[in-house]
Amino acid sequence: MTSQSPDIKIPSETPIRAPSAVPVDDAVLPFEVASLDLRGRLTRLGPALDDVLTKHDYPPAVGKLLGEAIVLTTLLGSSLKFDGRFILQTQTDGPVSFLIVDFQAPDRLRAYARFDAKRLEDGLDSGALLGKGHLAMTIDQGPEMSRYQGLVPLEGNDLEHAAHEYFLRSEQIPTRVRLAVAEEFRGGENGGARRRWRAGGILLQFLPKSPERARQDLPPGDAPPGTEAQAPREDDAWVEGRSLVETVSDIELIDPALSSERLAYRLFHERGVRVFRAAAIQAQCSCSRQSVENMLQSFPQEDRDDMIENGKITVTCEFCSSTYVFAPAEIASPEPSAP
Ligand SMILES: [Zn+2]
């Protein structure tokens, strides 16, 4: 841990409208269950997720895993204010060796994965696809603020598990996350079926006024053999909240006919749940011809010369697959003046 985490807790806001019955895709819906001191967010991703994943034509298992990382990033990054940036990255030894999701507040999302197609086998779950390594979450709130990075080891577990570990150890906020990603098949205009990616997720946190109630005992690290592990004492309100979230099925999270509001109500209606203003999410890369040109100009001339193929320098953005082509003279260093 390099510094104290900035606030990625869920702020309380003013409710502004009645629940919508109609599902809204590509949006994040904050909610609160005040009687249990719970706050959370629900997200549904449709076209934005499909756009990111189909640009790369990932094999289904890789698309699903990157989709899970996108849902998790959306749930966490959407609490950032102003022009903050939340970056989730994994580096691991499994078939999917690298994932990155870059969320730029308030609403821009981009992502890509690196994988070894030869090592992809049927039936590998997310934990096996990742393998061992670590997950890093970086929060950048602009030049005035210090950058924060939290690291979580990945040891063959999935991203939900990694998120729980992160919040238990780094933030000490009782947290539950559920992520679901699937491909749906829809009839196309000319009778052909078209596959589309859909995803959903929920984040629930226990934020009581008294910090004592949120305490979770960490498992003992160096307890001598024979020591009885003490079961962590959890607050009843939190046990109730997390038990409800643990019952959410993947189908409920991705169901295109079930709105986030209805799902929140389905889960928490007995305790009373308030929803807040939903925030839209879009898939949009931040690359530009100018930013690529600036990057090339920062390289030594020698490196740029190595990049010339057929008289051109071609750069492809790994996030969005946009291609930028330059004539070497466009980005040559100025001639050094004669001594
Ligand atoms: Zn791009």
Tab-separated table of C-alpha atoms in Angstrom, residues 40-294:
chain	number	residue	atom	x	y	z
A	40	GLY	CA	-24.456	-0.475	-2.854
A	41	ARG	CA	-24.464	-0.157	-6.588
A	42	LEU	CA	-25.998	-2.238	-9.323
A	43	THR	CA	-24.786	-2.176	-12.895
A	44	ARG	CA	-26.121	-3.534	-16.173
A	45	LEU	CA	-23.922	-3.455	-19.236
A	46	GLY	CA	-25.153	-4.201	-22.741
A	47	PRO	CA	-24.015	-2.326	-25.880
A	48	ALA	CA	-20.974	-0.748	-24.162
A	49	LEU	CA	-19.668	-4.140	-23.065
A	50	ASP	CA	-20.467	-5.728	-26.418
A	51	ASP	CA	-18.587	-2.928	-28.161
A	52	VAL	CA	-15.412	-3.450	-26.107
A	53	LEU	CA	-15.431	-7.229	-26.387
A	54	THR	CA	-16.380	-7.611	-30.054
A	55	LYS	CA	-13.729	-5.133	-31.236
A	56	HIS	CA	-11.162	-7.737	-30.308
A	57	ASP	CA	-13.073	-10.867	-31.238
A	58	TYR	CA	-11.967	-12.622	-28.041
A	59	PRO	CA	-12.586	-16.327	-27.549
A	60	PRO	CA	-15.726	-16.676	-25.350
A	61	ALA	CA	-13.818	-17.611	-22.167
A	62	VAL	CA	-11.512	-14.584	-22.492
A	63	GLY	CA	-14.429	-12.275	-23.284
A	64	LYS	CA	-16.297	-13.496	-20.216
A	65	LEU	CA	-13.295	-12.957	-17.939
A	66	LEU	CA	-12.552	-9.491	-19.325
A	67	GLY	CA	-16.281	-8.753	-18.987
A	68	GLU	CA	-16.091	-9.636	-15.281
A	69	ALA	CA	-13.149	-7.262	-14.873
A	70	ILE	CA	-15.158	-4.558	-16.675
A	71	VAL	CA	-18.166	-5.041	-14.387
A	72	LEU	CA	-15.975	-4.899	-11.278
A	73	THR	CA	-14.204	-1.777	-12.537
A	74	THR	CA	-17.534	-0.127	-13.343
A	75	LEU	CA	-18.850	-0.846	-9.839
A	76	LEU	CA	-15.722	0.561	-8.196
A	77	GLY	CA	-14.779	3.375	-10.574
A	78	SER	CA	-18.230	4.903	-10.880
A	79	SER	CA	-17.899	6.387	-7.378
A	80	LEU	CA	-14.996	8.617	-8.428
A	81	LYS	CA	-15.610	12.307	-8.724
A	82	PHE	CA	-14.541	14.855	-11.359
A	83	ASP	CA	-11.969	13.588	-13.813
A	84	GLY	CA	-10.723	10.726	-11.663
A	85	ARG	CA	-9.432	7.559	-13.196
A	86	PHE	CA	-9.683	3.990	-11.925
A	87	ILE	CA	-7.493	1.333	-13.511
A	88	LEU	CA	-7.784	-2.360	-12.775
A	89	GLN	CA	-4.965	-4.602	-14.016
A	90	THR	CA	-4.043	-8.229	-13.539
A	91	GLN	CA	-0.696	-9.814	-14.223
A	92	THR	CA	-0.693	-13.552	-13.868
A	93	ASP	CA	0.844	-16.787	-15.127
A	94	GLY	CA	-2.377	-18.311	-16.521
A	95	PRO	CA	-3.604	-18.447	-20.133
A	96	VAL	CA	-4.903	-14.861	-19.719
A	97	SER	CA	-1.695	-13.196	-18.599
A	98	PHE	CA	-2.800	-9.572	-18.607
A	99	LEU	CA	-6.075	-7.683	-18.267
A	100	ILE	CA	-6.548	-3.955	-18.086
A	101	VAL	CA	-9.727	-1.941	-17.602
A	102	ASP	CA	-9.432	1.833	-17.616
A	103	PHE	CA	-12.379	3.809	-16.263
A	104	GLN	CA	-12.305	7.574	-16.675
A	105	ALA	CA	-14.889	9.378	-14.589
A	106	PRO	CA	-17.630	10.142	-15.072
A	107	ASP	CA	-18.484	7.543	-17.696
A	108	ARG	CA	-15.739	6.368	-20.108
A	109	LEU	CA	-14.620	2.783	-20.218
A	110	ARG	CA	-11.991	0.914	-22.224
A	111	ALA	CA	-10.276	-2.463	-21.772
A	112	TYR	CA	-8.252	-5.239	-23.323
A	113	ALA	CA	-6.784	-8.646	-22.503
A	114	ARG	CA	-3.673	-10.545	-23.535
A	115	PHE	CA	-3.942	-14.294	-23.720
A	116	ASP	CA	-2.225	-17.373	-25.074
A	117	ALA	CA	-4.705	-19.097	-27.391
A	118	LYS	CA	-2.727	-22.365	-27.234
A	119	ARG	CA	-3.297	-22.611	-23.488
A	120	LEU	CA	-7.061	-22.030	-23.589
A	121	GLU	CA	-8.882	-25.248	-22.844
A	122	ASP	CA	-12.588	-25.902	-22.508
A	123	GLY	CA	-13.976	-25.693	-19.014
A	124	LEU	CA	-11.388	-23.376	-17.452
A	125	ASP	CA	-13.072	-21.088	-14.940
A	126	SER	CA	-12.041	-17.476	-14.336
A	127	GLY	CA	-9.619	-18.411	-11.563
A	128	ALA	CA	-7.865	-20.988	-13.758
A	129	LEU	CA	-7.720	-18.592	-16.716
A	130	LEU	CA	-5.963	-16.020	-14.567
A	131	GLY	CA	-3.671	-18.359	-12.646
A	132	LYS	CA	-1.332	-16.871	-10.077
A	133	GLY	CA	-0.060	-13.336	-9.864
A	134	HIS	CA	-1.625	-10.142	-8.687
A	135	LEU	CA	-4.404	-7.683	-9.244
A	136	ALA	CA	-3.637	-3.972	-9.002
A	137	MET	CA	-6.185	-1.208	-8.585
A	138	THR	CA	-4.931	2.297	-9.268
A	139	ILE	CA	-6.859	5.444	-8.461
A	140	ASP	CA	-5.688	8.658	-10.019
A	141	GLN	CA	-7.625	11.758	-9.065
A	142	GLY	CA	-5.666	14.276	-11.100
A	143	PRO	CA	-2.317	16.064	-10.735
A	144	GLU	CA	-3.188	17.672	-7.384
A	145	MET	CA	-3.840	14.344	-5.694
A	146	SER	CA	-1.463	11.504	-4.916
A	147	ARG	CA	-1.905	8.350	-6.892
A	148	TYR	CA	-3.071	5.353	-4.936
A	149	GLN	CA	-2.388	1.728	-5.745
A	150	GLY	CA	-3.727	-1.320	-3.941
A	151	LEU	CA	-2.413	-4.815	-4.703
A	152	VAL	CA	-4.164	-8.111	-4.107
A	153	PRO	CA	-2.499	-11.484	-4.698
A	154	LEU	CA	-4.314	-13.761	-7.138
A	155	GLU	CA	-3.875	-17.421	-6.299
A	156	GLY	CA	-6.162	-19.237	-8.677
A	157	ASN	CA	-9.277	-17.459	-7.423
A	158	ASP	CA	-11.707	-15.335	-9.380
A	159	LEU	CA	-12.183	-11.572	-9.359
A	160	GLU	CA	-15.091	-11.630	-6.888
A	161	HIS	CA	-12.813	-13.332	-4.408
A	162	ALA	CA	-9.997	-10.857	-5.118
A	163	ALA	CA	-12.364	-7.924	-4.525
A	164	HIS	CA	-13.450	-9.381	-1.168
A	165	GLU	CA	-9.823	-9.844	-0.140
A	166	TYR	CA	-9.008	-6.279	-1.146
A	167	PHE	CA	-11.816	-4.755	0.880
A	168	LEU	CA	-11.156	-6.992	3.877
A	169	ARG	CA	-7.422	-6.311	4.061
A	170	SER	CA	-6.942	-2.832	2.623
A	171	GLU	CA	-10.153	-0.968	3.257
A	172	GLN	CA	-11.582	-2.971	6.149
A	173	ILE	CA	-15.048	-2.390	4.784
A	174	PRO	CA	-17.289	-5.463	4.795
A	175	THR	CA	-18.043	-5.868	1.077
A	176	ARG	CA	-19.735	-8.374	-1.193
A	177	VAL	CA	-19.542	-8.327	-4.967
A	178	ARG	CA	-21.365	-10.452	-7.524
A	179	LEU	CA	-20.402	-10.364	-11.199
A	180	ALA	CA	-22.110	-12.101	-14.125
A	181	VAL	CA	-21.311	-12.054	-17.838
A	182	ALA	CA	-22.919	-14.011	-20.670
A	183	GLU	CA	-23.495	-14.023	-24.380
A	184	GLU	CA	-27.096	-13.814	-25.486
A	185	PHE	CA	-28.283	-14.891	-28.900
A	186	ARG	CA	-30.657	-12.637	-30.732
A	187	GLY	CA	-32.295	-13.017	-34.091
A	188	GLY	CA	-30.603	-10.757	-36.642
A	189	GLU	CA	-32.320	-8.662	-39.305
A	190	ASN	CA	-31.744	-11.181	-42.078
A	191	GLY	CA	-32.669	-14.192	-40.020
A	192	GLY	CA	-29.093	-14.807	-38.853
A	193	ALA	CA	-28.499	-15.032	-35.108
A	194	ARG	CA	-26.196	-12.459	-33.579
A	195	ARG	CA	-24.352	-12.971	-30.316
A	196	ARG	CA	-24.246	-10.088	-27.893
A	197	TRP	CA	-22.442	-9.715	-24.615
A	198	ARG	CA	-24.409	-8.718	-21.528
A	199	ALA	CA	-23.297	-8.326	-17.958
A	200	GLY	CA	-24.498	-7.297	-14.558
A	201	GLY	CA	-23.072	-6.837	-11.134
A	202	ILE	CA	-23.825	-5.757	-7.606
A	203	LEU	CA	-21.602	-4.302	-4.908
A	204	LEU	CA	-22.808	-4.139	-1.320
A	205	GLN	CA	-20.967	-2.497	1.572
A	206	PHE	CA	-21.651	-2.260	5.288
A	207	LEU	CA	-20.995	1.292	6.455
A	208	PRO	CA	-22.306	1.737	9.988
A	209	LYS	CA	-21.752	4.997	11.861
A	210	SER	CA	-19.890	3.107	14.561
A	211	PRO	CA	-16.697	1.651	13.002
A	212	GLU	CA	-16.666	-1.026	15.724
A	213	ARG	CA	-19.653	-2.701	14.065
A	214	ALA	CA	-17.802	-3.022	10.752
A	215	ARG	CA	-14.806	-4.775	12.315
A	216	GLN	CA	-13.955	-8.065	10.675
A	217	ASP	CA	-11.329	-10.252	12.254
A	218	LEU	CA	-8.595	-11.254	9.878
A	219	PRO	CA	-7.690	-14.921	9.794
A	220	PRO	CA	-4.715	-15.506	12.128
A	221	GLY	CA	-1.444	-15.389	10.201
A	222	ASP	CA	1.175	-17.055	12.384
A	223	ALA	CA	-0.938	-18.798	14.959
A	224	PRO	CA	0.895	-21.771	16.497
A	225	PRO	CA	-0.379	-25.194	15.433
A	226	GLY	CA	-3.299	-26.330	17.501
A	227	THR	CA	-4.643	-22.820	18.041
A	228	GLU	CA	-8.339	-22.763	17.428
A	229	ALA	CA	-9.243	-20.352	14.681
A	230	GLN	CA	-11.818	-17.907	15.967
A	231	ALA	CA	-14.829	-17.458	13.786
A	232	PRO	CA	-15.049	-13.780	12.832
A	233	ARG	CA	-17.881	-12.012	14.628
A	234	GLU	CA	-20.039	-10.256	12.105
A	235	ASP	CA	-22.726	-7.712	12.755
A	236	ASP	CA	-26.250	-9.092	12.269
A	237	ALA	CA	-27.158	-6.325	9.786
A	238	TRP	CA	-24.169	-7.193	7.637
A	239	VAL	CA	-24.866	-10.933	7.811
A	240	GLU	CA	-28.388	-10.245	6.571
A	241	GLY	CA	-27.187	-7.971	3.749
A	242	ARG	CA	-24.432	-10.205	2.478
A	243	SER	CA	-26.657	-13.287	2.688
A	244	LEU	CA	-29.178	-11.545	0.426
A	245	VAL	CA	-26.514	-10.602	-2.120
A	246	GLU	CA	-25.097	-14.111	-2.059
A	247	THR	CA	-28.509	-15.402	-3.205
A	248	VAL	CA	-28.462	-13.285	-6.403
A	249	SER	CA	-28.212	-15.561	-9.418
A	250	ASP	CA	-26.263	-14.837	-12.593
A	251	ILE	CA	-29.553	-14.865	-14.500
A	252	GLU	CA	-31.022	-12.130	-12.295
A	253	LEU	CA	-27.928	-10.002	-12.848
A	254	ILE	CA	-28.033	-10.213	-16.631
A	255	ASP	CA	-31.793	-10.604	-17.238
A	256	PRO	CA	-32.691	-7.974	-19.871
A	257	ALA	CA	-36.283	-7.946	-18.601
A	258	LEU	CA	-35.432	-7.179	-14.953
A	259	SER	CA	-34.519	-3.586	-14.136
A	260	SER	CA	-31.854	-2.756	-11.569
A	261	GLU	CA	-34.525	-1.047	-9.490
A	262	ARG	CA	-36.684	-4.157	-9.482
A	263	LEU	CA	-33.719	-6.308	-8.534
A	264	ALA	CA	-32.823	-3.971	-5.648
A	265	TYR	CA	-36.437	-4.110	-4.517
A	266	ARG	CA	-36.578	-7.879	-4.871
A	267	LEU	CA	-33.548	-8.194	-2.601
A	268	PHE	CA	-34.208	-5.579	0.068
A	269	HIS	CA	-37.928	-4.722	0.039
A	270	GLU	CA	-38.474	-6.038	3.558
A	271	ARG	CA	-35.992	-3.512	4.926
A	272	GLY	CA	-36.774	-0.585	2.650
A	273	VAL	CA	-34.425	0.370	-0.160
A	274	ARG	CA	-33.877	3.764	-1.777
A	275	VAL	CA	-32.363	4.187	-5.202
A	276	PHE	CA	-30.467	7.246	-6.419
A	277	ARG	CA	-29.715	8.841	-9.760
A	278	ALA	CA	-28.376	6.275	-12.229
A	279	ALA	CA	-25.176	7.162	-14.083
A	280	ALA	CA	-24.641	6.240	-17.727
A	281	ILE	CA	-21.526	4.353	-18.881
A	282	GLN	CA	-20.078	4.362	-22.400
A	283	ALA	CA	-17.354	2.488	-24.200
A	284	GLN	CA	-15.024	5.147	-25.480
A	285	CYS	CA	-11.285	5.129	-25.969
A	286	SER	CA	-9.199	8.181	-25.164
A	287	CYS	CA	-6.583	7.657	-27.886
A	288	SER	CA	-6.134	10.242	-30.665
A	289	ARG	CA	-3.791	10.896	-33.547
A	290	GLN	CA	-2.237	13.708	-31.520
A	291	SER	CA	-1.624	11.553	-28.426
A	292	VAL	CA	0.006	8.828	-30.546
A	293	GLU	CA	2.139	11.430	-32.314
A	294	ASN	CA	3.261	12.858	-28.961
